[in-house]
mmCIF file of N, CA and C in Angstrom:
data_model
loop_
_atom_site.group_PDB
_atom_site.id
_atom_site.type_symbol
_atom_site.label_atom_id
_atom_site.label_comp_id
_atom_site.label_asym_id
_atom_site.label_seq_id
_atom_site.Cartn_x
_atom_site.Cartn_y
_atom_site.Cartn_z
ATOM 1 N N MET G 175 -17.329 -4.082 -4.277
ATOM 2 C CA MET G 175 -16.206 -4.628 -3.503
ATOM 3 C C MET G 175 -15.813 -3.833 -2.253
ATOM 4 N N LYS G 176 -15.728 -4.861 -1.359
ATOM 5 C CA LYS G 176 -15.531 -4.612 0.021
ATOM 6 C C LYS G 176 -13.996 -3.683 0.072
ATOM 7 N N ARG G 177 -14.046 -2.693 1.168
ATOM 8 C CA ARG G 177 -12.776 -1.730 1.441
ATOM 9 C C ARG G 177 -11.423 -2.752 1.752
ATOM 10 N N ARG G 178 -11.643 -3.910 2.203
ATOM 11 C CA ARG G 178 -10.475 -4.891 2.362
ATOM 12 C C ARG G 178 -10.086 -5.185 0.925
ATOM 13 N N GLU G 179 -10.752 -5.524 0.064
ATOM 14 C CA GLU G 179 -10.716 -6.042 -1.348
ATOM 15 C C GLU G 179 -9.895 -4.764 -2.162
ATOM 16 N N GLN G 180 -10.572 -3.872 -2.012
ATOM 17 C CA GLN G 180 -9.815 -2.463 -2.558
ATOM 18 C C GLN G 180 -8.371 -2.328 -2.115
ATOM 19 N N ARG G 181 -8.282 -2.293 -0.655
ATOM 20 C CA ARG G 181 -6.769 -2.066 -0.293
ATOM 21 C C ARG G 181 -6.132 -3.115 -0.876
ATOM 22 N N GLU G 182 -6.389 -4.581 -1.132
ATOM 23 C CA GLU G 182 -5.403 -5.559 -1.314
ATOM 24 C C GLU G 182 -5.166 -5.025 -2.878
ATOM 25 N N GLN G 183 -6.097 -4.670 -3.742
ATOM 26 C CA GLN G 183 -5.711 -4.293 -5.190
ATOM 27 C C GLN G 183 -4.962 -3.314 -5.268
ATOM 28 N N ILE G 184 -4.993 -2.038 -4.053
ATOM 29 C CA ILE G 184 -4.152 -1.088 -4.144
ATOM 30 C C ILE G 184 -2.706 -1.390 -3.907
ATOM 31 N N PHE G 185 -2.578 -2.421 -2.945
ATOM 32 C CA PHE G 185 -1.290 -2.834 -2.431
ATOM 33 C C PHE G 185 -0.704 -3.655 -3.792
ATOM 34 N N ALA G 186 -1.678 -4.149 -4.314
ATOM 35 C CA ALA G 186 -1.049 -5.014 -5.572
ATOM 36 C C ALA G 186 -0.216 -3.788 -6.736
ATOM 37 N N LEU G 187 -0.853 -2.868 -6.643
ATOM 38 C CA LEU G 187 -0.570 -1.749 -7.684
ATOM 39 C C LEU G 187 1.002 -1.177 -7.249
ATOM 40 N N LEU G 188 0.782 -0.725 -5.938
ATOM 41 C CA LEU G 188 1.996 -0.463 -5.336
ATOM 42 C C LEU G 188 3.182 -1.144 -5.187
ATOM 43 N N PHE G 189 2.911 -2.329 -5.025
ATOM 44 C CA PHE G 189 3.997 -3.487 -5.394
ATOM 45 C C PHE G 189 4.750 -3.125 -6.750
ATOM 46 N N ARG G 190 3.881 -3.084 -7.589
ATOM 47 C CA ARG G 190 4.580 -2.986 -9.006
ATOM 48 C C ARG G 190 5.514 -1.980 -9.061
ATOM 49 N N VAL G 191 5.333 -0.959 -8.292
ATOM 50 C CA VAL G 191 6.390 0.179 -8.441
ATOM 51 C C VAL G 191 7.656 -0.208 -8.106
ATOM 52 N N GLU G 192 7.988 -1.012 -7.269
ATOM 53 C CA GLU G 192 9.261 -1.538 -7.110
ATOM 54 C C GLU G 192 9.944 -2.191 -8.316
ATOM 55 N N PHE G 193 9.292 -2.480 -9.284
ATOM 56 C CA PHE G 193 9.659 -3.314 -10.291
ATOM 57 C C PHE G 193 9.646 -2.600 -11.684
ATOM 58 N N ASN G 194 9.174 -1.355 -11.696
ATOM 59 C CA ASN G 194 9.062 -0.463 -13.063
ATOM 60 C C ASN G 194 9.346 0.689 -12.664
ATOM 61 N N THR G 195 9.791 1.223 -13.847
ATOM 62 C CA THR G 195 10.257 2.968 -13.766
ATOM 63 C C THR G 195 8.753 3.644 -13.856
ATOM 64 N N PRO G 196 8.929 4.699 -13.280
ATOM 65 C CA PRO G 196 7.572 5.613 -13.200
ATOM 66 C C PRO G 196 7.115 5.622 -14.766
ATOM 67 N N GLU G 197 7.660 5.691 -15.892
ATOM 68 C CA GLU G 197 7.338 6.022 -17.020
ATOM 69 C C GLU G 197 6.540 4.682 -17.200
ATOM 70 N N GLU G 198 6.684 3.398 -16.846
ATOM 71 C CA GLU G 198 6.127 2.114 -17.318
ATOM 72 C C GLU G 198 4.803 2.019 -16.422
ATOM 73 N N MET G 199 4.621 3.084 -15.243
ATOM 74 C CA MET G 199 3.518 2.304 -14.309
ATOM 75 C C MET G 199 2.391 2.778 -14.966
ATOM 76 N N ASP G 200 1.903 3.856 -15.812
ATOM 77 C CA ASP G 200 0.641 3.865 -16.584
ATOM 78 C C ASP G 200 0.207 2.703 -17.229
ATOM 79 N N GLU G 201 1.049 2.208 -17.932
ATOM 80 C CA GLU G 201 0.893 0.978 -18.662
ATOM 81 C C GLU G 201 0.669 -0.430 -17.593
ATOM 82 N N GLN G 202 1.206 -0.210 -16.554
ATOM 83 C CA GLN G 202 1.161 -1.439 -15.424
ATOM 84 C C GLN G 202 -0.092 -1.269 -14.936
ATOM 85 N N VAL G 203 -0.350 0.006 -14.663
ATOM 86 C CA VAL G 203 -1.796 0.084 -14.001
ATOM 87 C C VAL G 203 -2.938 -0.121 -15.009
ATOM 88 N N SER G 204 -2.886 0.226 -16.058
ATOM 89 C CA SER G 204 -3.658 -0.367 -17.311
ATOM 90 C C SER G 204 -4.022 -1.777 -17.336
ATOM 91 N N MET G 205 -2.830 -2.567 -17.248
ATOM 92 C CA MET G 205 -2.826 -3.899 -17.416
ATOM 93 C C MET G 205 -3.158 -4.466 -16.219
ATOM 94 N N TYR G 206 -2.933 -3.945 -15.267
ATOM 95 C CA TYR G 206 -3.322 -4.778 -13.812
ATOM 96 C C TYR G 206 -5.005 -4.712 -13.969
ATOM 97 N N VAL G 207 -5.609 -3.194 -14.073
ATOM 98 C CA VAL G 207 -7.162 -3.071 -14.310
ATOM 99 C C VAL G 207 -7.690 -4.116 -15.219
ATOM 100 N N ASP G 208 -7.231 -4.169 -16.413
ATOM 101 C CA ASP G 208 -7.623 -5.362 -17.412
ATOM 102 C C ASP G 208 -7.658 -6.785 -17.045
ATOM 103 N N GLU G 209 -6.732 -6.995 -16.115
ATOM 104 C CA GLU G 209 -6.602 -8.234 -15.434
ATOM 105 C C GLU G 209 -7.766 -8.563 -14.339
ATOM 106 N N MET G 210 -8.031 -7.528 -13.596
ATOM 107 C CA MET G 210 -8.780 -7.734 -12.394
ATOM 108 C C MET G 210 -10.034 -7.907 -13.093
ATOM 109 N N LYS G 211 -10.393 -7.165 -14.157
ATOM 110 C CA LYS G 211 -11.924 -7.327 -14.854
ATOM 111 C C LYS G 211 -12.144 -8.525 -15.462
ATOM 112 N N GLU G 212 -10.834 -9.276 -16.161
ATOM 113 C CA GLU G 212 -10.926 -10.526 -16.388
ATOM 114 C C GLU G 212 -11.501 -11.520 -15.371
ATOM 115 N N VAL G 213 -11.045 -11.510 -14.244
ATOM 116 C CA VAL G 213 -11.126 -12.286 -12.874
ATOM 117 C C VAL G 213 -12.677 -11.986 -12.526
ATOM 118 N N GLU G 214 -13.009 -10.727 -12.452
ATOM 119 C CA GLU G 214 -14.629 -10.700 -11.879
ATOM 120 C C GLU G 214 -14.888 -8.906 -12.295
ATOM 121 N N PRO G 215 -16.133 -8.999 -12.398
ATOM 122 C CA PRO G 215 -16.512 -7.564 -12.855
ATOM 123 C C PRO G 215 -16.150 -6.411 -11.930
ATOM 124 N N LEU G 216 -15.605 -5.015 -12.358
ATOM 125 C CA LEU G 216 -15.078 -4.355 -11.552
ATOM 126 C C LEU G 216 -15.923 -3.115 -11.883
ATOM 127 N N SER G 217 -16.610 -2.424 -10.951
ATOM 128 C CA SER G 217 -17.527 -1.092 -11.159
ATOM 129 C C SER G 217 -16.785 0.034 -11.278
ATOM 130 N N GLU G 218 -16.984 0.873 -11.724
ATOM 131 C CA GLU G 218 -16.183 2.070 -12.163
ATOM 132 C C GLU G 218 -16.383 2.981 -10.982
ATOM 133 N N LYS G 219 -16.752 2.659 -10.018
ATOM 134 C CA LYS G 219 -16.503 3.462 -8.657
ATOM 135 C C LYS G 219 -15.231 2.556 -7.929
ATOM 136 N N ASP G 220 -15.198 1.448 -8.079
ATOM 137 C CA ASP G 220 -14.028 0.626 -7.411
ATOM 138 C C ASP G 220 -12.928 1.158 -8.038
ATOM 139 N N GLU G 221 -12.873 1.157 -9.270
ATOM 140 C CA GLU G 221 -11.607 1.245 -9.946
ATOM 141 C C GLU G 221 -11.327 2.708 -10.059
ATOM 142 N N GLU G 222 -12.086 3.649 -9.824
ATOM 143 C CA GLU G 222 -11.903 4.973 -9.622
ATOM 144 C C GLU G 222 -11.264 5.209 -8.102
ATOM 145 N N TYR G 223 -11.790 4.402 -7.321
ATOM 146 C CA TYR G 223 -11.305 4.472 -5.980
ATOM 147 C C TYR G 223 -9.825 3.930 -6.012
ATOM 148 N N ILE G 224 -9.653 2.598 -6.598
ATOM 149 C CA ILE G 224 -8.344 1.843 -6.272
ATOM 150 C C ILE G 224 -7.184 2.802 -7.015
ATOM 151 N N ILE G 225 -7.290 3.263 -8.278
ATOM 152 C CA ILE G 225 -6.384 3.982 -9.120
ATOM 153 C C ILE G 225 -6.182 5.436 -8.440
ATOM 154 N N GLY G 226 -7.348 6.127 -7.812
ATOM 155 C CA GLY G 226 -7.079 7.607 -7.230
ATOM 156 C C GLY G 226 -6.602 6.981 -6.017
ATOM 157 N N LYS G 227 -6.792 6.275 -5.081
ATOM 158 C CA LYS G 227 -5.724 6.133 -3.757
ATOM 159 C C LYS G 227 -4.460 5.724 -4.101
ATOM 160 N N TYR G 228 -4.385 4.929 -5.205
ATOM 161 C CA TYR G 228 -2.701 4.521 -5.419
ATOM 162 C C TYR G 228 -2.068 5.755 -6.005
ATOM 163 N N LYS G 229 -2.755 6.479 -6.821
ATOM 164 C CA LYS G 229 -1.933 7.896 -7.182
ATOM 165 C C LYS G 229 -1.706 8.844 -6.225
ATOM 166 N N LYS G 230 -2.560 8.885 -5.238
ATOM 167 C CA LYS G 230 -2.362 9.823 -4.086
ATOM 168 C C LYS G 230 -1.363 9.402 -2.956
ATOM 169 N N ILE G 231 -1.258 7.923 -3.082
ATOM 170 C CA ILE G 231 0.055 7.542 -2.127
ATOM 171 C C ILE G 231 1.353 7.951 -2.924
ATOM 172 N N LEU G 232 1.130 7.460 -4.344
ATOM 173 C CA LEU G 232 2.533 7.856 -5.132
ATOM 174 C C LEU G 232 3.122 9.369 -5.043
ATOM 175 N N GLU G 233 2.034 10.366 -4.789
ATOM 176 C CA GLU G 233 2.223 11.792 -4.756
ATOM 177 C C GLU G 233 2.889 11.827 -3.506
ATOM 178 N N ARG G 234 3.032 11.231 -2.621
ATOM 179 C CA ARG G 234 3.218 11.375 -1.031
ATOM 180 C C ARG G 234 4.449 10.412 -0.650
ATOM 181 N N ILE G 235 4.991 9.572 -1.535
ATOM 182 C CA ILE G 235 5.800 8.378 -1.201
ATOM 183 C C ILE G 235 6.933 8.886 -0.552
ATOM 184 N N GLU G 236 7.472 10.014 -0.956
ATOM 185 C CA GLU G 236 8.891 10.769 -0.236
ATOM 186 C C GLU G 236 8.471 10.818 1.135
ATOM 187 N N GLU G 237 7.393 11.634 1.270
ATOM 188 C CA GLU G 237 6.904 11.881 2.596
ATOM 189 C C GLU G 237 6.708 10.843 3.546
ATOM 190 N N ILE G 238 5.873 9.743 2.937
ATOM 191 C CA ILE G 238 5.776 8.503 3.785
ATOM 192 C C ILE G 238 7.089 8.021 3.937
ATOM 193 N N ASP G 239 8.062 7.512 2.785
ATOM 194 C CA ASP G 239 9.346 6.985 3.236
ATOM 195 C C ASP G 239 10.131 7.693 4.450
ATOM 196 N N GLY G 240 9.930 8.899 4.398
ATOM 197 C CA GLY G 240 10.429 9.772 5.356
ATOM 198 C C GLY G 240 9.997 9.450 6.873
ATOM 199 N N ILE G 241 8.956 9.587 6.896
ATOM 200 C CA ILE G 241 7.912 8.787 8.275
ATOM 201 C C ILE G 241 8.498 7.242 8.479
ATOM 202 N N LEU G 242 8.426 6.377 7.431
ATOM 203 C CA LEU G 242 9.092 5.141 7.817
ATOM 204 C C LEU G 242 10.360 5.138 8.308
ATOM 205 N N ASN G 243 11.120 5.921 7.757
ATOM 206 C CA ASN G 243 12.623 5.961 7.983
ATOM 207 C C ASN G 243 12.768 6.591 9.673
ATOM 208 N N GLU G 244 12.178 7.495 9.770
ATOM 209 C CA GLU G 244 11.987 8.144 11.273
ATOM 210 C C GLU G 244 11.534 6.934 12.374
ATOM 211 N N ALA G 245 10.678 6.285 11.766
ATOM 212 C CA ALA G 245 10.234 5.543 12.695
ATOM 213 C C ALA G 245 10.717 3.962 13.130
ATOM 214 N N SER G 246 11.661 3.895 12.009
ATOM 215 C CA SER G 246 12.756 2.435 12.280
ATOM 216 C C SER G 246 14.019 3.210 11.689
ATOM 217 N N LYS G 247 14.772 3.630 12.639
ATOM 218 C CA LYS G 247 15.872 4.167 12.256
ATOM 219 C C LYS G 247 16.980 3.207 11.719
ATOM 220 N N THR G 248 16.879 1.743 12.411
ATOM 221 C CA THR G 248 17.519 0.716 12.101
ATOM 222 C C THR G 248 17.235 -0.132 10.703
ATOM 223 N N TRP G 249 16.155 -0.048 10.222
ATOM 224 C CA TRP G 249 15.761 -0.422 8.844
ATOM 225 C C TRP G 249 15.086 0.423 8.105
ATOM 226 N N LYS G 250 16.197 1.053 7.406
ATOM 227 C CA LYS G 250 15.830 2.113 6.480
ATOM 228 C C LYS G 250 14.733 1.545 5.133
ATOM 229 N N THR G 251 14.041 2.363 4.474
ATOM 230 C CA THR G 251 13.298 1.779 3.387
ATOM 231 C C THR G 251 14.137 1.005 2.348
ATOM 232 N N SER G 252 15.225 1.339 2.190
ATOM 233 C CA SER G 252 16.058 0.737 1.108
ATOM 234 C C SER G 252 16.512 -0.978 1.704
ATOM 235 N N ARG G 253 16.187 -1.268 2.965
ATOM 236 C CA ARG G 253 16.692 -2.453 3.603
ATOM 237 C C ARG G 253 15.506 -3.477 3.774
ATOM 238 N N ARG G 254 14.319 -2.797 3.458
ATOM 239 C CA ARG G 254 13.365 -3.698 4.054
ATOM 240 C C ARG G 254 12.676 -4.680 2.909
ATOM 241 N N SER G 255 12.270 -5.597 3.065
ATOM 242 C CA SER G 255 11.574 -6.574 1.919
ATOM 243 C C SER G 255 10.497 -5.671 1.032
ATOM 244 N N ARG G 256 10.387 -5.895 0.030
ATOM 245 C CA ARG G 256 9.465 -5.063 -0.988
ATOM 246 C C ARG G 256 7.953 -5.236 -0.345
ATOM 247 N N VAL G 257 7.685 -6.420 0.034
ATOM 248 C CA VAL G 257 6.397 -6.639 0.600
ATOM 249 C C VAL G 257 6.202 -5.676 1.611
ATOM 250 N N ASP G 258 7.038 -5.776 2.719
ATOM 251 C CA ASP G 258 6.914 -5.139 3.955
ATOM 252 C C ASP G 258 6.728 -3.640 3.576
ATOM 253 N N LEU G 259 7.541 -3.202 2.930
ATOM 254 C CA LEU G 259 7.646 -1.660 2.412
ATOM 255 C C LEU G 259 6.406 -1.199 1.746
ATOM 256 N N THR G 260 5.710 -2.339 0.928
ATOM 257 C CA THR G 260 4.535 -1.569 0.220
ATOM 258 C C THR G 260 3.610 -1.529 1.211
ATOM 259 N N VAL G 261 3.402 -2.396 2.041
ATOM 260 C CA VAL G 261 2.336 -2.715 3.109
ATOM 261 C C VAL G 261 2.651 -1.555 4.040
ATOM 262 N N LEU G 262 3.782 -1.205 4.392
ATOM 263 C CA LEU G 262 3.831 -0.014 5.398
ATOM 264 C C LEU G 262 3.597 1.416 4.868
ATOM 265 N N ARG G 263 3.747 1.306 3.224
ATOM 266 C CA ARG G 263 3.401 2.688 2.455
ATOM 267 C C ARG G 263 1.972 2.758 2.497
ATOM 268 N N LEU G 264 1.343 1.942 2.414
ATOM 269 C CA LEU G 264 -0.055 1.875 2.155
ATOM 270 C C LEU G 264 -0.834 2.043 3.593
ATOM 271 N N ALA G 265 -0.216 1.550 4.747
ATOM 272 C CA ALA G 265 -0.623 1.935 6.146
ATOM 273 C C ALA G 265 -0.450 3.480 6.518
ATOM 274 N N VAL G 266 0.871 3.699 6.284
ATOM 275 C CA VAL G 266 1.040 5.216 6.559
ATOM 276 C C VAL G 266 0.352 6.013 5.927
ATOM 277 N N TYR G 267 -0.102 5.809 4.567
ATOM 278 C CA TYR G 267 -0.950 6.773 3.904
ATOM 279 C C TYR G 267 -2.004 7.038 4.573
ATOM 280 N N GLU G 268 -2.898 5.830 5.094
ATOM 281 C CA GLU G 268 -4.055 5.365 5.427
ATOM 282 C C GLU G 268 -3.848 6.391 7.064
ATOM 283 N N MET G 269 -2.959 5.970 7.613
ATOM 284 C CA MET G 269 -3.084 6.536 9.130
ATOM 285 C C MET G 269 -2.812 8.184 8.934
ATOM 286 N N LYS G 270 -2.049 8.888 8.204
ATOM 287 C CA LYS G 270 -1.634 10.212 8.028
ATOM 288 C C LYS G 270 -2.347 11.003 7.170
ATOM 289 N N PHE G 271 -2.969 10.561 6.071
ATOM 290 C CA PHE G 271 -3.366 11.260 4.852
ATOM 291 C C PHE G 271 -4.870 10.905 4.537
ATOM 292 N N ASP G 272 -5.206 9.744 5.145
ATOM 293 C CA ASP G 272 -6.833 9.434 4.561
ATOM 294 C C ASP G 272 -7.732 9.535 5.777
ATOM 295 N N GLU G 273 -8.317 10.521 5.940
ATOM 296 C CA GLU G 273 -9.259 10.974 7.105
ATOM 297 C C GLU G 273 -10.349 9.786 7.222
ATOM 298 N N ASP G 274 -10.759 9.124 6.224
ATOM 299 C CA ASP G 274 -12.006 8.137 6.084
ATOM 300 C C ASP G 274 -11.606 6.703 6.771
ATOM 301 N N ILE G 275 -10.112 6.745 7.153
ATOM 302 C CA ILE G 275 -9.474 5.367 7.650
ATOM 303 C C ILE G 275 -9.346 5.681 8.976
ATOM 304 N N PRO G 276 -9.783 5.101 9.914
ATOM 305 C CA PRO G 276 -9.343 5.089 11.201
ATOM 306 C C PRO G 276 -7.989 4.575 11.457
ATOM 307 N N GLU G 277 -7.101 5.025 12.214
ATOM 308 C CA GLU G 277 -5.596 4.552 12.403
ATOM 309 C C GLU G 277 -5.450 2.967 12.912
ATOM 310 N N LYS G 278 -6.430 2.620 13.933
ATOM 311 C CA LYS G 278 -6.523 1.323 14.266
ATOM 312 C C LYS G 278 -6.891 0.297 13.354
ATOM 313 N N VAL G 279 -7.711 0.931 12.445
ATOM 314 C CA VAL G 279 -8.192 -0.003 11.356
ATOM 315 C C VAL G 279 -6.788 0.019 10.161
ATOM 316 N N ALA G 280 -6.283 0.947 9.864
ATOM 317 C CA ALA G 280 -5.330 0.764 9.064
ATOM 318 C C ALA G 280 -3.895 0.108 9.598
ATOM 319 N N ILE G 281 -3.842 0.170 10.795
ATOM 320 C CA ILE G 281 -2.831 -0.849 11.242
ATOM 321 C C ILE G 281 -3.422 -2.323 11.281
ATOM 322 N N ASN G 282 -4.397 -2.708 11.658
ATOM 323 C CA ASN G 282 -5.119 -4.075 11.497
ATOM 324 C C ASN G 282 -4.843 -4.483 9.986
ATOM 325 N N GLU G 283 -5.464 -3.653 9.280
ATOM 326 C CA GLU G 283 -5.358 -4.124 7.969
ATOM 327 C C GLU G 283 -3.843 -4.299 7.366
ATOM 328 N N ALA G 284 -3.138 -3.574 7.679
ATOM 329 C CA ALA G 284 -1.532 -3.858 7.376
ATOM 330 C C ALA G 284 -1.053 -5.086 7.751
ATOM 331 N N VAL G 285 -1.347 -5.475 9.020
ATOM 332 C CA VAL G 285 -0.941 -6.595 9.528
ATOM 333 C C VAL G 285 -1.589 -7.649 9.064
ATOM 334 N N GLU G 286 -2.659 -7.697 8.612
ATOM 335 C CA GLU G 286 -3.192 -8.923 7.938
ATOM 336 C C GLU G 286 -2.689 -8.886 6.437
ATOM 337 N N LEU G 287 -2.420 -7.911 5.793
ATOM 338 C CA LEU G 287 -1.950 -8.089 4.529
ATOM 339 C C LEU G 287 -0.412 -8.651 4.611
ATOM 340 N N ALA G 288 0.266 -8.193 5.803
ATOM 341 C CA ALA G 288 1.564 -8.674 5.881
ATOM 342 C C ALA G 288 1.636 -10.216 6.509
ATOM 343 N N LYS G 289 0.560 -10.534 6.795
ATOM 344 C CA LYS G 289 0.240 -12.122 7.172
ATOM 345 C C LYS G 289 0.164 -12.902 6.159
ATOM 346 N N LYS G 290 -0.616 -12.170 5.004
ATOM 347 C CA LYS G 290 -0.878 -12.999 3.845
ATOM 348 C C LYS G 290 0.108 -12.997 2.734
ATOM 349 N N TYR G 291 0.974 -11.967 2.720
ATOM 350 C CA TYR G 291 1.872 -11.645 1.666
ATOM 351 C C TYR G 291 3.241 -11.687 2.075
ATOM 352 N N GLY G 292 3.462 -11.263 3.519
ATOM 353 C CA GLY G 292 5.060 -11.222 4.007
ATOM 354 C C GLY G 292 5.522 -12.428 4.517
ATOM 355 N N GLY G 293 6.602 -12.570 4.873
ATOM 356 C CA GLY G 293 7.411 -13.559 5.676
ATOM 357 C C GLY G 293 6.917 -13.623 7.009
ATOM 358 N N ASP G 294 7.477 -14.963 7.733
ATOM 359 C CA ASP G 294 7.034 -14.930 9.000
ATOM 360 C C ASP G 294 6.926 -14.194 9.974
ATOM 361 N N GLU G 295 8.049 -13.280 9.881
ATOM 362 C CA GLU G 295 8.264 -11.968 10.905
ATOM 363 C C GLU G 295 7.483 -10.741 10.289
ATOM 364 N N SER G 296 7.242 -10.785 9.149
ATOM 365 C CA SER G 296 6.496 -9.585 8.862
ATOM 366 C C SER G 296 5.222 -8.863 9.702
ATOM 367 N N PRO G 297 4.629 -9.887 9.941
ATOM 368 C CA PRO G 297 3.144 -9.129 10.754
ATOM 369 C C PRO G 297 3.702 -8.340 12.059
ATOM 370 N N ALA G 298 4.599 -9.028 12.784
ATOM 371 C CA ALA G 298 5.202 -8.557 13.961
ATOM 372 C C ALA G 298 6.039 -7.151 13.614
ATOM 373 N N PHE G 299 6.770 -7.240 12.595
ATOM 374 C CA PHE G 299 7.557 -6.320 12.221
ATOM 375 C C PHE G 299 6.784 -4.799 11.498
ATOM 376 N N VAL G 300 5.890 -5.184 10.876
ATOM 377 C CA VAL G 300 4.720 -4.352 10.362
ATOM 378 C C VAL G 300 3.999 -3.551 11.609
ATOM 379 N N ASN G 301 3.673 -4.166 12.462
ATOM 380 C CA ASN G 301 2.982 -4.026 13.706
ATOM 381 C C ASN G 301 3.791 -2.988 14.678
ATOM 382 N N GLY G 302 4.966 -3.154 14.632
ATOM 383 C CA GLY G 302 5.953 -2.419 15.220
ATOM 384 C C GLY G 302 6.250 -1.172 14.839
ATOM 385 N N VAL G 303 6.567 -1.165 13.625
ATOM 386 C CA VAL G 303 6.900 0.285 12.956
ATOM 387 C C VAL G 303 5.659 0.896 12.807
ATOM 388 N N LEU G 304 4.458 0.526 12.725
ATOM 389 C CA LEU G 304 2.954 1.309 12.592
ATOM 390 C C LEU G 304 2.683 1.859 14.089
ATOM 391 N N ALA G 305 3.039 0.841 15.267
ATOM 392 C CA ALA G 305 2.978 1.584 16.340
ATOM 393 C C ALA G 305 3.731 2.524 16.815
ATOM 394 N N HIS G 306 5.042 2.601 16.153
ATOM 395 C CA HIS G 306 5.859 3.581 16.558
ATOM 396 C C HIS G 306 5.241 4.868 15.768
ATOM 397 N N VAL G 307 4.823 4.492 14.375
ATOM 398 C CA VAL G 307 4.191 5.898 13.741
ATOM 399 C C VAL G 307 3.113 6.571 14.187
ATOM 400 N N ALA G 308 2.318 5.437 15.063
ATOM 401 C CA ALA G 308 0.916 6.028 15.791
ATOM 402 C C ALA G 308 1.495 6.774 16.774
ATOM 403 N N GLY G 309 2.507 6.495 17.501
ATOM 404 C CA GLY G 309 2.701 7.252 18.597
ATOM 405 C C GLY G 309 3.426 8.530 18.501
ATOM 406 N N LYS G 310 3.467 8.942 17.287
ATOM 407 C CA LYS G 310 3.887 10.372 16.968
ATOM 408 C C LYS G 310 2.751 11.388 16.617
#
């Protein structure tokens, strides 16, 4: 599985956080992995990467939200669309805490996710917020 596909799967898992309690998420992750395996074979390496990165993002979600709130004072995390928020959380994690992902790649991939899953204004909004995060 390519990195872009892995990122999209991580995005999908993170998106579920907005609709489930922390107690429900272990079951949600398990169900999601089972669903992925029904669609196409999933290597153990890919599964470990996807779940591992998802968990690392969750561990830092308050810190990531703080970075996002600082970067966009007029659009707090509570006011953002769930898609945009999820895309931004993933991108900020990659930009600030994942040394394997260059900052420009994280921003570009976030804009692509916003184009695919967000609204008409999502790509520009995501790009603007992440440019501000990158400038700090």
